[in-house]
PDB file of C-alpha atoms and ligand atoms in Angstrom:
ATOM      1  CA  UNK S 158       0.147  -0.081   0.105  1.00 41.00           C
ATOM      2  CA  UNK S 159       2.823   2.348   0.920  1.00 46.00           C
ATOM      3  CA  UNK S 160       4.395   1.613  -2.414  1.00 45.00           C
ATOM      4  CA  UNK S 161       1.336   2.409  -4.342  1.00 43.00           C
ATOM      5  CA  UNK S 162       1.072   5.655  -2.543  1.00 49.00           C
ATOM      6  CA  UNK S 163       4.507   6.638  -3.471  1.00 49.00           C
ATOM      7  CA  UNK S 164       4.023   5.830  -7.064  1.00 47.00           C
ATOM      8  CA  UNK S 165       0.985   7.981  -7.180  1.00 53.00           C
ATOM      9  CA  UNK S 166       2.720  11.082  -5.951  1.00 65.00           C
ATOM     10  CA  UNK S 167       5.773  12.762  -7.461  1.00 74.00           C
ATOM     11  CA  UNK S 168       8.415  13.087  -4.911  1.00 77.00           C
ATOM     12  CA  UNK S 169       9.342  16.496  -3.936  1.00 82.00           C
ATOM     13  CA  UNK S 170      12.691  17.801  -4.744  1.00 84.00           C
ATOM     14  CA  UNK S 171      12.661  21.109  -2.807  1.00 87.00           C
ATOM     15  CA  UNK S 172      11.009  22.251   0.494  1.00 90.00           C
ATOM     16  CA  UNK S 173       9.695  25.767   1.332  1.00 90.00           C
ATOM     17  CA  UNK S 174      10.828  26.954   4.630  1.00 89.00           C
ATOM     18  CA  UNK S 175       8.120  29.085   5.775  1.00 89.00           C
ATOM     19  CA  UNK S 176      10.146  30.780   8.616  1.00 86.00           C
ATOM     20  CA  UNK S 177       8.889  33.870  10.091  1.00 85.00           C
ATOM     21  CA  UNK S 178       6.214  34.494   7.440  1.00 81.00           C
ATOM     22  CA  UNK S 179       5.931  36.658   4.499  1.00 79.00           C
ATOM     23  CA  UNK S 180       5.211  40.104   5.456  1.00 83.00           C
ATOM     24  CA  UNK S 181       7.242  42.190   3.112  1.00 82.00           C
ATOM     25  CA  UNK S 182       7.701  45.173   5.554  1.00 84.00           C
ATOM     26  CA  UNK S 183       9.112  42.876   8.212  1.00 87.00           C
ATOM     27  CA  UNK S 184      11.794  41.145   6.101  1.00 89.00           C
ATOM     28  CA  UNK S 185      14.170  43.893   6.172  1.00 91.00           C
ATOM     29  CA  UNK S 186      13.741  44.471  10.075  1.00 92.00           C
ATOM     30  CA  UNK S 187      14.250  40.863  10.630  1.00 92.00           C
ATOM     31  CA  UNK S 188      17.228  40.662   8.218  1.00 94.00           C
ATOM     32  CA  UNK S 189      18.820  43.652  10.271  1.00 95.00           C
ATOM     33  CA  UNK S 190      18.122  42.026  13.659  1.00 95.00           C
ATOM     34  CA  UNK S 191      19.341  38.508  12.556  1.00 95.00           C
ATOM     35  CA  UNK S 192      22.646  40.021  10.892  1.00 96.00           C
ATOM     36  CA  UNK S 193      23.439  41.947  14.116  1.00 97.00           C
ATOM     37  CA  UNK S 194      23.043  38.714  16.064  1.00 96.00           C
ATOM     38  CA  UNK S 195      25.177  36.867  13.738  1.00 96.00           C
ATOM     39  CA  UNK S 196      27.872  39.461  13.675  1.00 97.00           C
ATOM     40  CA  UNK S 197      27.946  39.838  17.640  1.00 96.00           C
ATOM     41  CA  UNK S 198      27.806  35.866  17.954  1.00 95.00           C
ATOM     42  CA  UNK S 199      30.753  35.334  15.581  1.00 96.00           C
ATOM     43  CA  UNK S 200      32.913  38.147  16.867  1.00 95.00           C
ATOM     44  CA  UNK S 201      32.124  37.437  20.440  1.00 94.00           C
ATOM     45  CA  UNK S 202      33.290  33.866  20.332  1.00 95.00           C
ATOM     46  CA  UNK S 203      36.245  34.479  18.126  1.00 95.00           C
ATOM     47  CA  UNK S 204      37.443  37.016  20.747  1.00 93.00           C
ATOM     48  CA  UNK S 205      37.020  34.456  23.438  1.00 93.00           C
ATOM     49  CA  UNK S 206      39.060  31.711  21.506  1.00 94.00           C
ATOM     50  CA  UNK S 207      41.778  34.444  20.869  1.00 94.00           C
ATOM     51  CA  UNK S 208      41.865  35.143  24.534  1.00 91.00           C
ATOM     52  CA  UNK S 209      42.129  31.514  25.586  1.00 91.00           C
ATOM     53  CA  UNK S 210      44.806  30.859  22.800  1.00 93.00           C
ATOM     54  CA  UNK S 211      46.849  33.811  23.721  1.00 90.00           C
ATOM     55  CA  UNK S 212      46.843  34.011  27.350  1.00 88.00           C
ATOM     56  CA  UNK S 213      49.113  31.624  29.210  1.00 88.00           C
ATOM     57  CA  UNK S 214      47.094  31.952  32.354  1.00 87.00           C
ATOM     58  CA  UNK S 215      44.152  30.560  30.537  1.00 87.00           C
ATOM     59  CA  UNK S 216      45.796  27.366  29.494  1.00 90.00           C
ATOM     60  CA  UNK S 217      43.842  25.118  31.869  1.00 89.00           C
ATOM     61  CA  UNK S 218      41.344  22.277  31.018  1.00 91.00           C
ATOM     62  CA  UNK S 219      38.286  24.451  31.887  1.00 89.00           C
ATOM     63  CA  UNK S 220      39.298  27.159  29.412  1.00 91.00           C
ATOM     64  CA  UNK S 221      40.388  24.756  26.664  1.00 92.00           C
ATOM     65  CA  UNK S 222      37.036  23.239  26.792  1.00 92.00           C
ATOM     66  CA  UNK S 223      35.315  26.694  26.853  1.00 92.00           C
ATOM     67  CA  UNK S 224      37.534  27.633  23.724  1.00 93.00           C
ATOM     68  CA  UNK S 225      36.388  24.538  22.087  1.00 94.00           C
ATOM     69  CA  UNK S 226      32.865  25.202  22.859  1.00 94.00           C
ATOM     70  CA  UNK S 227      33.159  28.677  21.475  1.00 94.00           C
ATOM     71  CA  UNK S 228      34.550  27.434  18.098  1.00 95.00           C
ATOM     72  CA  UNK S 229      31.648  25.021  17.922  1.00 95.00           C
ATOM     73  CA  UNK S 230      29.200  27.756  18.705  1.00 94.00           C
ATOM     74  CA  UNK S 231      30.387  29.591  15.586  1.00 95.00           C
ATOM     75  CA  UNK S 232      29.727  26.662  13.494  1.00 95.00           C
ATOM     76  CA  UNK S 233      26.472  25.947  14.928  1.00 93.00           C
ATOM     77  CA  UNK S 234      25.057  29.420  14.316  1.00 94.00           C
ATOM     78  CA  UNK S 235      26.593  29.226  10.729  1.00 95.00           C
ATOM     79  CA  UNK S 236      24.479  26.189  10.031  1.00 94.00           C
ATOM     80  CA  UNK S 237      21.247  28.169  10.497  1.00 93.00           C
ATOM     81  CA  UNK S 238      21.823  31.826  10.166  1.00 95.00           C
ATOM     82  CA  UNK S 239      23.504  32.550   6.704  1.00 94.00           C
ATOM     83  CA  UNK S 240      20.753  30.764   4.947  1.00 93.00           C
ATOM     84  CA  UNK S 241      17.937  32.505   6.903  1.00 93.00           C
ATOM     85  CA  UNK S 242      19.690  35.941   6.210  1.00 94.00           C
ATOM     86  CA  UNK S 243      19.757  35.226   2.554  1.00 93.00           C
ATOM     87  CA  UNK S 244      16.175  34.306   2.484  1.00 92.00           C
ATOM     88  CA  UNK S 245      15.182  37.477   4.124  1.00 91.00           C
ATOM     89  CA  UNK S 246      17.257  39.450   1.573  1.00 90.00           C
ATOM     90  CA  UNK S 247      16.069  37.548  -1.591  1.00 90.00           C
ATOM     91  CA  UNK S 248      12.575  36.627  -0.517  1.00 87.00           C
ATOM     92  CA  UNK S 249      13.489  33.005  -1.723  1.00 89.00           C
ATOM     93  CA  UNK S 250      12.477  30.563   0.954  1.00 89.00           C
ATOM     94  CA  UNK S 251      13.059  27.375  -1.071  1.00 91.00           C
ATOM     95  CA  UNK S 252      15.666  24.774  -0.042  1.00 92.00           C
ATOM     96  CA  UNK S 253      16.367  21.445  -1.907  1.00 92.00           C
ATOM     97  CA  UNK S 254      15.655  18.315  -0.116  1.00 90.00           C
ATOM     98  CA  UNK S 255      19.511  17.257  -0.139  1.00 91.00           C
ATOM     99  CA  UNK S 256      20.239  20.770   1.247  1.00 92.00           C
ATOM    100  CA  UNK S 257      17.625  20.417   4.079  1.00 92.00           C
ATOM    101  CA  UNK S 258      18.925  16.832   5.034  1.00 92.00           C
ATOM    102  CA  UNK S 259      22.686  18.325   4.941  1.00 93.00           C
ATOM    103  CA  UNK S 260      21.519  21.167   7.232  1.00 93.00           C
ATOM    104  CA  UNK S 261      20.016  18.663   9.562  1.00 93.00           C
ATOM    105  CA  UNK S 262      23.068  16.549   9.576  1.00 94.00           C
ATOM    106  CA  UNK S 263      25.514  19.374  10.533  1.00 95.00           C
ATOM    107  CA  UNK S 264      23.054  20.731  13.058  1.00 93.00           C
ATOM    108  CA  UNK S 265      22.593  17.377  14.682  1.00 92.00           C
ATOM    109  CA  UNK S 266      26.412  16.630  14.854  1.00 94.00           C
ATOM    110  CA  UNK S 267      27.067  20.252  16.331  1.00 94.00           C
ATOM    111  CA  UNK S 268      24.335  20.158  18.904  1.00 90.00           C
ATOM    112  CA  UNK S 269      25.281  16.606  20.062  1.00 92.00           C
ATOM    113  CA  UNK S 270      29.009  17.711  20.418  1.00 94.00           C
ATOM    114  CA  UNK S 271      27.842  20.715  22.408  1.00 92.00           C
ATOM    115  CA  UNK S 272      25.929  18.538  24.612  1.00 91.00           C
ATOM    116  CA  UNK S 273      29.077  16.241  25.167  1.00 93.00           C
ATOM    117  CA  UNK S 274      31.383  19.089  25.678  1.00 94.00           C
ATOM    118  CA  UNK S 275      29.162  20.610  28.229  1.00 93.00           C
ATOM    119  CA  UNK S 276      29.205  17.147  30.173  1.00 94.00           C
ATOM    120  CA  UNK S 277      32.912  17.062  29.681  1.00 95.00           C
ATOM    121  CA  UNK S 278      33.023  20.338  31.452  1.00 94.00           C
ATOM    122  CA  UNK S 279      30.856  19.095  34.282  1.00 94.00           C
ATOM    123  CA  UNK S 280      33.198  16.208  34.682  1.00 94.00           C
ATOM    124  CA  UNK S 281      36.173  18.710  34.879  1.00 94.00           C
ATOM    125  CA  UNK S 282      34.424  20.762  37.329  1.00 93.00           C
ATOM    126  CA  UNK S 283      33.459  17.621  39.370  1.00 94.00           C
ATOM    127  CA  UNK S 284      37.086  16.521  39.535  1.00 94.00           C
ATOM    128  CA  UNK S 285      38.192  20.121  40.462  1.00 92.00           C
ATOM    129  CA  UNK S 286      35.787  20.325  43.495  1.00 91.00           C
ATOM    130  CA  UNK S 287      35.210  16.812  44.545  1.00 92.00           C
ATOM    131  CA  UNK S 288      38.604  15.423  43.963  1.00 91.00           C
ATOM    132  CA  UNK S 289      41.005  18.311  44.246  1.00 90.00           C
ATOM    133  CA  UNK S 290      44.018  16.417  45.176  1.00 91.00           C
ATOM    134  CA  UNK S 291      44.073  14.197  42.053  1.00 91.00           C
ATOM    135  CA  UNK S 292      42.687  16.730  39.699  1.00 92.00           C
ATOM    136  CA  UNK S 293      46.041  17.585  37.975  1.00 89.00           C
ATOM    137  CA  UNK S 294      46.647  13.812  37.636  1.00 90.00           C
ATOM    138  CA  UNK S 295      43.347  12.971  36.194  1.00 91.00           C
ATOM    139  CA  UNK S 296      42.576  16.001  34.024  1.00 91.00           C
ATOM    140  CA  UNK S 297      45.818  16.787  32.199  1.00 88.00           C
ATOM    141  CA  UNK S 298      46.089  18.004  28.512  1.00 87.00           C
ATOM    142  CA  UNK S 299      45.986  14.517  27.273  1.00 91.00           C
ATOM    143  CA  UNK S 300      42.709  13.691  28.877  1.00 93.00           C
ATOM    144  CA  UNK S 301      41.250  16.945  27.826  1.00 93.00           C
ATOM    145  CA  UNK S 302      42.232  16.232  24.108  1.00 94.00           C
ATOM    146  CA  UNK S 303      40.567  12.623  24.544  1.00 95.00           C
ATOM    147  CA  UNK S 304      37.287  14.190  25.789  1.00 95.00           C
ATOM    148  CA  UNK S 305      37.172  16.822  22.982  1.00 96.00           C
ATOM    149  CA  UNK S 306      37.936  14.112  20.202  1.00 97.00           C
ATOM    150  CA  UNK S 307      35.526  11.532  21.933  1.00 95.00           C
ATOM    151  CA  UNK S 308      32.586  14.247  21.774  1.00 95.00           C
ATOM    152  CA  UNK S 309      33.303  14.902  18.098  1.00 96.00           C
ATOM    153  CA  UNK S 310      33.864  11.378  16.914  1.00 96.00           C
ATOM    154  CA  UNK S 311      30.930   9.906  18.654  1.00 93.00           C
ATOM    155  CA  UNK S 312      28.447  12.663  17.465  1.00 93.00           C
ATOM    156  CA  UNK S 313      29.631  12.307  14.013  1.00 95.00           C
ATOM    157  CA  UNK S 314      29.099   8.616  14.248  1.00 94.00           C
ATOM    158  CA  UNK S 315      25.557   8.731  15.498  1.00 90.00           C
ATOM    159  CA  UNK S 316      24.396  11.382  13.323  1.00 91.00           C
ATOM    160  CA  UNK S 317      25.983   9.704  10.266  1.00 93.00           C
ATOM    161  CA  UNK S 318      24.041   6.535  10.941  1.00 89.00           C
ATOM    162  CA  UNK S 319      20.684   8.402  11.210  1.00 88.00           C
ATOM    163  CA  UNK S 320      21.439  10.401   8.080  1.00 89.00           C
ATOM    164  CA  UNK S 321      22.056   7.319   5.984  1.00 89.00           C
ATOM    165  CA  UNK S 322      18.494   6.606   6.788  1.00 86.00           C
ATOM    166  CA  UNK S 323      17.173   9.959   6.108  1.00 85.00           C
ATOM    167  CA  UNK S 324      18.773  10.059   2.649  1.00 85.00           C
ATOM    168  CA  UNK S 325      16.588   7.094   1.655  1.00 85.00           C
ATOM    169  CA  UNK S 326      13.378   8.940   2.529  1.00 85.00           C
ATOM    170  CA  UNK S 327      11.153  10.282  -0.026  1.00 85.00           C
ATOM    171  CA  UNK S 328       8.943  13.256   0.637  1.00 86.00           C
ATOM    172  CA  UNK S 329       5.471  13.851  -1.090  1.00 79.00           C
ATOM    173  CA  UNK S 330       2.842  15.173   1.299  1.00 68.00           C
ATOM    174  CA  UNK S 331       3.665  18.871   1.122  1.00 80.00           C
ATOM    175  CA  UNK S 332       6.414  21.211   0.247  1.00 85.00           C
ATOM    176  CA  UNK S 333       6.078  23.366   3.295  1.00 88.00           C
ATOM    177  CA  UNK S 334       7.946  23.171   6.398  1.00 88.00           C
ATOM    178  CA  UNK S 335       6.721  25.568   9.097  1.00 87.00           C
ATOM    179  CA  UNK S 336       9.935  26.222  10.579  1.00 89.00           C
ATOM    180  CA  UNK S 337      13.056  28.482  10.074  1.00 91.00           C
ATOM    181  CA  UNK S 338      15.561  25.685   9.553  1.00 92.00           C
ATOM    182  CA  UNK S 339      15.408  21.937   8.727  1.00 91.00           C
ATOM    183  CA  UNK S 340      14.815  20.240  11.954  1.00 86.00           C
ATOM    184  CA  UNK S 341      14.045  16.575  12.576  1.00 83.00           C
ATOM    185  CA  UNK S 342      10.315  16.511  13.386  1.00 81.00           C
ATOM    186  CA  UNK S 343       8.888  19.056  10.871  1.00 81.00           C
ATOM    187  CA  UNK S 344      10.831  17.040   8.173  1.00 84.00           C
ATOM    188  CA  UNK S 345       9.939  13.731   9.195  1.00 83.00           C
ATOM    189  CA  UNK S 346       6.149  14.626   9.118  1.00 82.00           C
ATOM    190  CA  UNK S 347       6.528  15.215   5.417  1.00 84.00           C
ATOM    191  CA  UNK S 348       7.904  11.879   4.552  1.00 84.00           C
ATOM    192  CA  UNK S 349       5.576   9.731   2.539  1.00 82.00           C
ATOM    193  CA  UNK S 350       7.181   6.300   3.435  1.00 81.00           C
ATOM    194  CA  UNK S 351       6.996   4.404   6.797  1.00 81.00           C
ATOM    195  CA  UNK S 352       9.212   6.407   9.145  1.00 81.00           C
ATOM    196  CA  UNK S 353       8.635   4.112  12.334  1.00 84.00           C
ATOM    197  CA  UNK S 354      11.991   2.633  12.187  1.00 84.00           C
ATOM    198  CA  UNK S 355      13.621   5.887  11.611  1.00 84.00           C
ATOM    199  CA  UNK S 356      11.770   7.473  14.471  1.00 85.00           C
ATOM    200  CA  UNK S 357      12.637   4.768  16.877  1.00 87.00           C
ATOM    201  CA  UNK S 358      16.227   4.784  15.607  1.00 85.00           C
ATOM    202  CA  UNK S 359      16.386   8.609  16.347  1.00 83.00           C
ATOM    203  CA  UNK S 360      14.668   8.038  19.680  1.00 84.00           C
ATOM    204  CA  UNK S 361      17.417   5.625  20.843  1.00 86.00           C
ATOM    205  CA  UNK S 362      20.083   7.830  19.521  1.00 84.00           C
ATOM    206  CA  UNK S 363      18.590  11.008  21.242  1.00 81.00           C
ATOM    207  CA  UNK S 364      18.477   8.966  24.486  1.00 82.00           C
ATOM    208  CA  UNK S 365      22.182   8.365  24.097  1.00 82.00           C
ATOM    209  CA  UNK S 366      23.199  11.508  22.874  1.00 81.00           C
ATOM    210  CA  UNK S 367      21.154  13.739  25.221  1.00 83.00           C
ATOM    211  CA  UNK S 368      19.675  11.906  28.266  1.00 85.00           C
ATOM    212  CA  UNK S 369      22.795  10.015  29.429  1.00 89.00           C
ATOM    213  CA  UNK S 370      25.087  13.273  29.167  1.00 90.00           C
ATOM    214  CA  UNK S 371      22.139  14.764  31.160  1.00 89.00           C
ATOM    215  CA  UNK S 372      22.353  12.355  33.798  1.00 92.00           C
ATOM    216  CA  UNK S 373      26.160  12.562  34.038  1.00 93.00           C
ATOM    217  CA  UNK S 374      25.937  16.068  34.395  1.00 93.00           C
ATOM    218  CA  UNK S 375      23.291  16.058  37.104  1.00 93.00           C
ATOM    219  CA  UNK S 376      25.254  13.473  38.916  1.00 95.00           C
ATOM    220  CA  UNK S 377      28.273  15.647  38.680  1.00 94.00           C
ATOM    221  CA  UNK S 378      26.539  18.669  40.150  1.00 93.00           C
ATOM    222  CA  UNK S 379      24.813  16.475  42.919  1.00 94.00           C
ATOM    223  CA  UNK S 380      28.423  15.711  44.137  1.00 94.00           C
ATOM    224  CA  UNK S 381      29.654  19.211  43.539  1.00 94.00           C
ATOM    225  CA  UNK S 382      26.798  20.735  45.451  1.00 92.00           C
ATOM    226  CA  UNK S 383      27.069  18.425  48.349  1.00 94.00           C
ATOM    227  CA  UNK S 384      30.845  19.002  48.437  1.00 93.00           C
ATOM    228  CA  UNK S 385      30.487  22.717  48.476  1.00 92.00           C
ATOM    229  CA  UNK S 386      27.720  22.784  51.087  1.00 92.00           C
ATOM    230  CA  UNK S 387      30.145  20.796  53.204  1.00 91.00           C
ATOM    231  CA  UNK S 388      32.979  23.565  53.063  1.00 89.00           C
ATOM    232  CA  UNK S 389      32.946  25.240  56.484  1.00 89.00           C
ATOM    233  CA  UNK S 390      33.989  28.744  55.605  1.00 90.00           C
ATOM    234  CA  UNK S 391      31.460  31.025  53.587  1.00 89.00           C
ATOM    235  CA  UNK S 392      34.314  32.429  51.658  1.00 90.00           C
ATOM    236  CA  UNK S 393      35.535  28.994  50.577  1.00 87.00           C
ATOM    237  CA  UNK S 394      31.964  27.988  49.742  1.00 88.00           C
ATOM    238  CA  UNK S 395      31.772  31.141  47.530  1.00 88.00           C
ATOM    239  CA  UNK S 396      35.142  30.532  45.795  1.00 86.00           C
ATOM    240  CA  UNK S 397      34.412  26.970  45.045  1.00 86.00           C
ATOM    241  CA  UNK S 398      30.850  27.937  43.674  1.00 87.00           C
ATOM    242  CA  UNK S 399      32.235  30.630  41.560  1.00 85.00           C
ATOM    243  CA  UNK S 400      34.450  28.463  39.464  1.00 84.00           C
ATOM    244  CA  UNK S 401      31.314  26.613  38.143  1.00 87.00           C
ATOM    245  CA  UNK S 402      28.610  29.214  38.289  1.00 87.00           C
ATOM    246  CA  UNK S 403      29.237  30.202  34.599  1.00 86.00           C
ATOM    247  CA  UNK S 404      28.957  26.462  33.538  1.00 88.00           C
ATOM    248  CA  UNK S 405      25.726  26.110  35.523  1.00 90.00           C
ATOM    249  CA  UNK S 406      24.111  29.032  34.029  1.00 88.00           C
ATOM    250  CA  UNK S 407      25.128  28.004  30.442  1.00 87.00           C
ATOM    251  CA  UNK S 408      23.649  24.489  31.132  1.00 89.00           C
ATOM    252  CA  UNK S 409      20.432  25.978  32.701  1.00 88.00           C
ATOM    253  CA  UNK S 410      19.824  28.009  29.683  1.00 85.00           C
ATOM    254  CA  UNK S 411      20.523  25.194  27.277  1.00 84.00           C
ATOM    255  CA  UNK S 412      18.453  22.588  29.032  1.00 84.00           C
ATOM    256  CA  UNK S 413      15.418  24.919  29.697  1.00 84.00           C
ATOM    257  CA  UNK S 414      15.253  25.991  26.002  1.00 80.00           C
ATOM    258  CA  UNK S 415      15.662  22.570  24.770  1.00 78.00           C
ATOM    259  CA  UNK S 416      13.109  21.090  26.975  1.00 78.00           C
ATOM    260  CA  UNK S 417      10.608  23.818  26.006  1.00 76.00           C
ATOM    261  CA  UNK S 418      11.052  23.154  22.328  1.00 74.00           C
ATOM    262  CA  UNK S 419      11.429  19.345  22.210  1.00 72.00           C
ATOM    263  CA  UNK S 420       9.709  17.794  25.253  1.00 70.00           C
ATOM    264  CA  UNK S 421       7.082  19.939  26.566  1.00 67.00           C
ATOM    265  CA  UNK S 422       5.230  21.054  23.401  1.00 63.00           C
ATOM    266  CA  UNK S 423       1.732  19.553  22.826  1.00 65.00           C
ATOM    267  CA  UNK S 424      -0.342  19.625  19.670  1.00 67.00           C
ATOM    268  CA  UNK S 425      -1.937  22.976  20.751  1.00 71.00           C
ATOM    269  CA  UNK S 426       1.117  24.810  21.629  1.00 73.00           C
ATOM    270  CA  UNK S 427       1.198  27.758  19.240  1.00 78.00           C
ATOM    271  CA  UNK S 428       3.741  27.415  16.223  1.00 78.00           C
ATOM    272  CA  UNK S 429       4.864  30.977  16.854  1.00 80.00           C
ATOM    273  CA  UNK S 430       5.902  30.100  20.504  1.00 80.00           C
ATOM    274  CA  UNK S 431       7.926  27.111  19.410  1.00 80.00           C
ATOM    275  CA  UNK S 432       9.651  29.056  16.836  1.00 84.00           C
ATOM    276  CA  UNK S 433      10.611  31.677  19.365  1.00 84.00           C
ATOM    277  CA  UNK S 434      11.942  29.097  21.735  1.00 83.00           C
ATOM    278  CA  UNK S 435      13.960  27.525  18.756  1.00 85.00           C
ATOM    279  CA  UNK S 436      15.378  31.022  18.177  1.00 89.00           C
ATOM    280  CA  UNK S 437      16.602  31.101  21.806  1.00 85.00           C
ATOM    281  CA  UNK S 438      18.481  27.855  21.629  1.00 82.00           C
ATOM    282  CA  UNK S 439      19.886  28.016  18.301  1.00 88.00           C
ATOM    283  CA  UNK S 440      20.565  31.631  17.906  1.00 90.00           C
ATOM    284  CA  UNK S 441      20.593  33.445  21.313  1.00 90.00           C
ATOM    285  CA  UNK S 442      22.452  30.946  23.403  1.00 89.00           C
ATOM    286  CA  UNK S 443      25.563  31.058  21.288  1.00 91.00           C
ATOM    287  CA  UNK S 444      25.634  34.759  21.349  1.00 92.00           C
ATOM    288  CA  UNK S 445      25.243  35.067  25.228  1.00 91.00           C
ATOM    289  CA  UNK S 446      27.518  32.271  26.231  1.00 89.00           C
ATOM    290  CA  UNK S 447      30.882  34.223  25.657  1.00 89.00           C
ATOM    291  CA  UNK S 448      29.264  36.946  27.536  1.00 89.00           C
ATOM    292  CA  UNK S 449      28.371  34.716  30.556  1.00 89.00           C
ATOM    293  CA  UNK S 450      31.715  33.040  30.869  1.00 82.00           C
ATOM    294  CA  UNK S 451      33.447  36.489  30.381  1.00 83.00           C
ATOM    295  CA  UNK S 452      31.570  38.313  33.058  1.00 81.00           C
ATOM    296  CA  UNK S 453      31.519  35.364  35.664  1.00 80.00           C
ATOM    297  CA  UNK S 454      35.037  34.499  35.509  1.00 82.00           C
ATOM    298  CA  UNK S 455      37.719  36.890  37.112  1.00 84.00           C
ATOM    299  CA  UNK S 456      40.601  35.350  34.968  1.00 85.00           C
ATOM    300  CA  UNK S 457      38.869  36.137  31.724  1.00 87.00           C
ATOM    301  CA  UNK S 458      37.998  39.658  32.674  1.00 88.00           C
ATOM    302  CA  UNK S 459      41.602  40.133  33.720  1.00 89.00           C
ATOM    303  CA  UNK S 460      42.742  38.859  30.438  1.00 88.00           C
ATOM    304  CA  UNK S 461      40.511  40.933  28.437  1.00 89.00           C
ATOM    305  CA  UNK S 462      41.611  43.953  30.468  1.00 89.00           C
ATOM    306  CA  UNK S 463      45.279  43.123  29.614  1.00 89.00           C
ATOM    307  CA  UNK S 464      44.621  42.529  26.075  1.00 88.00           C
ATOM    308  CA  UNK S 465      42.692  45.862  25.585  1.00 89.00           C
ATOM    309  CA  UNK S 466      45.531  47.749  27.530  1.00 90.00           C
ATOM    310  CA  UNK S 467      48.034  46.176  25.273  1.00 89.00           C
ATOM    311  CA  UNK S 468      46.018  47.198  22.098  1.00 87.00           C
ATOM    312  CA  UNK S 469      45.688  50.854  23.180  1.00 88.00           C
ATOM    313  CA  UNK S 470      49.253  51.415  24.188  1.00 84.00           C
TER     314      UNK S 470
HETATM  315  C1  LIG M  55      40.441  22.707  22.236  1.00 67.60           C
HETATM  316  O1  LIG M  55      40.993  21.716  23.180  1.00 67.60           O
HETATM  317  C2  LIG M  55      42.231  21.281  23.063  1.00 67.60           C
HETATM  318  C3  LIG M  55      42.460  20.154  24.025  1.00 67.60           C
HETATM  319  O2  LIG M  55      42.603  20.373  25.341  1.00 67.60           O
HETATM  320  C4  LIG M  55      43.012  22.387  23.295  1.00 67.60           C
HETATM  321  O3  LIG M  55      44.528  21.919  23.107  1.00 67.60           O
HETATM  322  C5  LIG M  55      42.838  23.524  22.485  1.00 67.60           C
HETATM  323  O4  LIG M  55      43.579  24.520  22.538  1.00 67.60           O
HETATM  324  C6  LIG M  55      41.459  23.961  22.648  1.00 67.60           C
HETATM  325  N1  LIG M  55      41.024  24.781  21.628  1.00 67.60           N
HETATM  326  C7  LIG M  55      40.697  26.023  21.857  1.00 67.60           C
HETATM  327  C8  LIG M  55      40.417  26.945  20.705  1.00 67.60           C
HETATM  328  O5  LIG M  55      40.380  26.475  22.948  1.00 67.60           O
END
């Protein structure tokens, strides 16, 4: 029966990403807003990476991981924003099916790696606070490299498996995707073949890629917080907490927005609201992350001040 359906309908070769509607007066405004966001995101993250690379004092695992996260954030927004900006400018909202799957592929790899890097960072904070005597031995440059490489390689593998299946789908229900980039669930709704296996596979991979890191992060933070609460002096407590507060804020922002987009929505959640929350975690978090860890870490502020002084003089 499925086969007959496929034969009746001609497969679609391109989609229309409905994005933020087609009101002509809004396009220029949206273009400018997202252009500013994109420029701020890319330059903020490049600046942060430059600080981490240039300043010897920031050559510790925590900043290496943050620097890697910043590199990743630049790629992450670049999978979505340039295409969106072009469509505001030209009014052309079509994207080929292949292009859409490729966008989904890169988006998947990058968000999964981001997740794993944040988990690696909680492991780093866990060792620093709960196991300070062995921290230097357990968290050296080599381990740091292995964590970073492990995050990239495993995300690449998981997403490649899903995408091999994705490339075999045909789409024929409708051309319209009511979103501003090619995300998993809006795309799978348009497929005209049976997607049950693919949905099950993605579910399993999402559990491995998201839920397991989430549990590891949660466990690390439970240990961190109980250790901090046991520190007798309040100055000591504050000092220990300040080394992980920026990471905790970044985690909270990420998990809250991702939960609102992927877990909580019901059939009658307005589409507009879902798009706004998607903007939050795809576009706004990469922009504010470098700001959060620059403002909350004394070393970064210090390093920034030194760099500015050097530039001025
Ligand atoms: C990324 O992590 C590696 C491994 O620790 C480190 O050597 C490298 O400098 C980091 N890159 C940035 C930009 O921070």
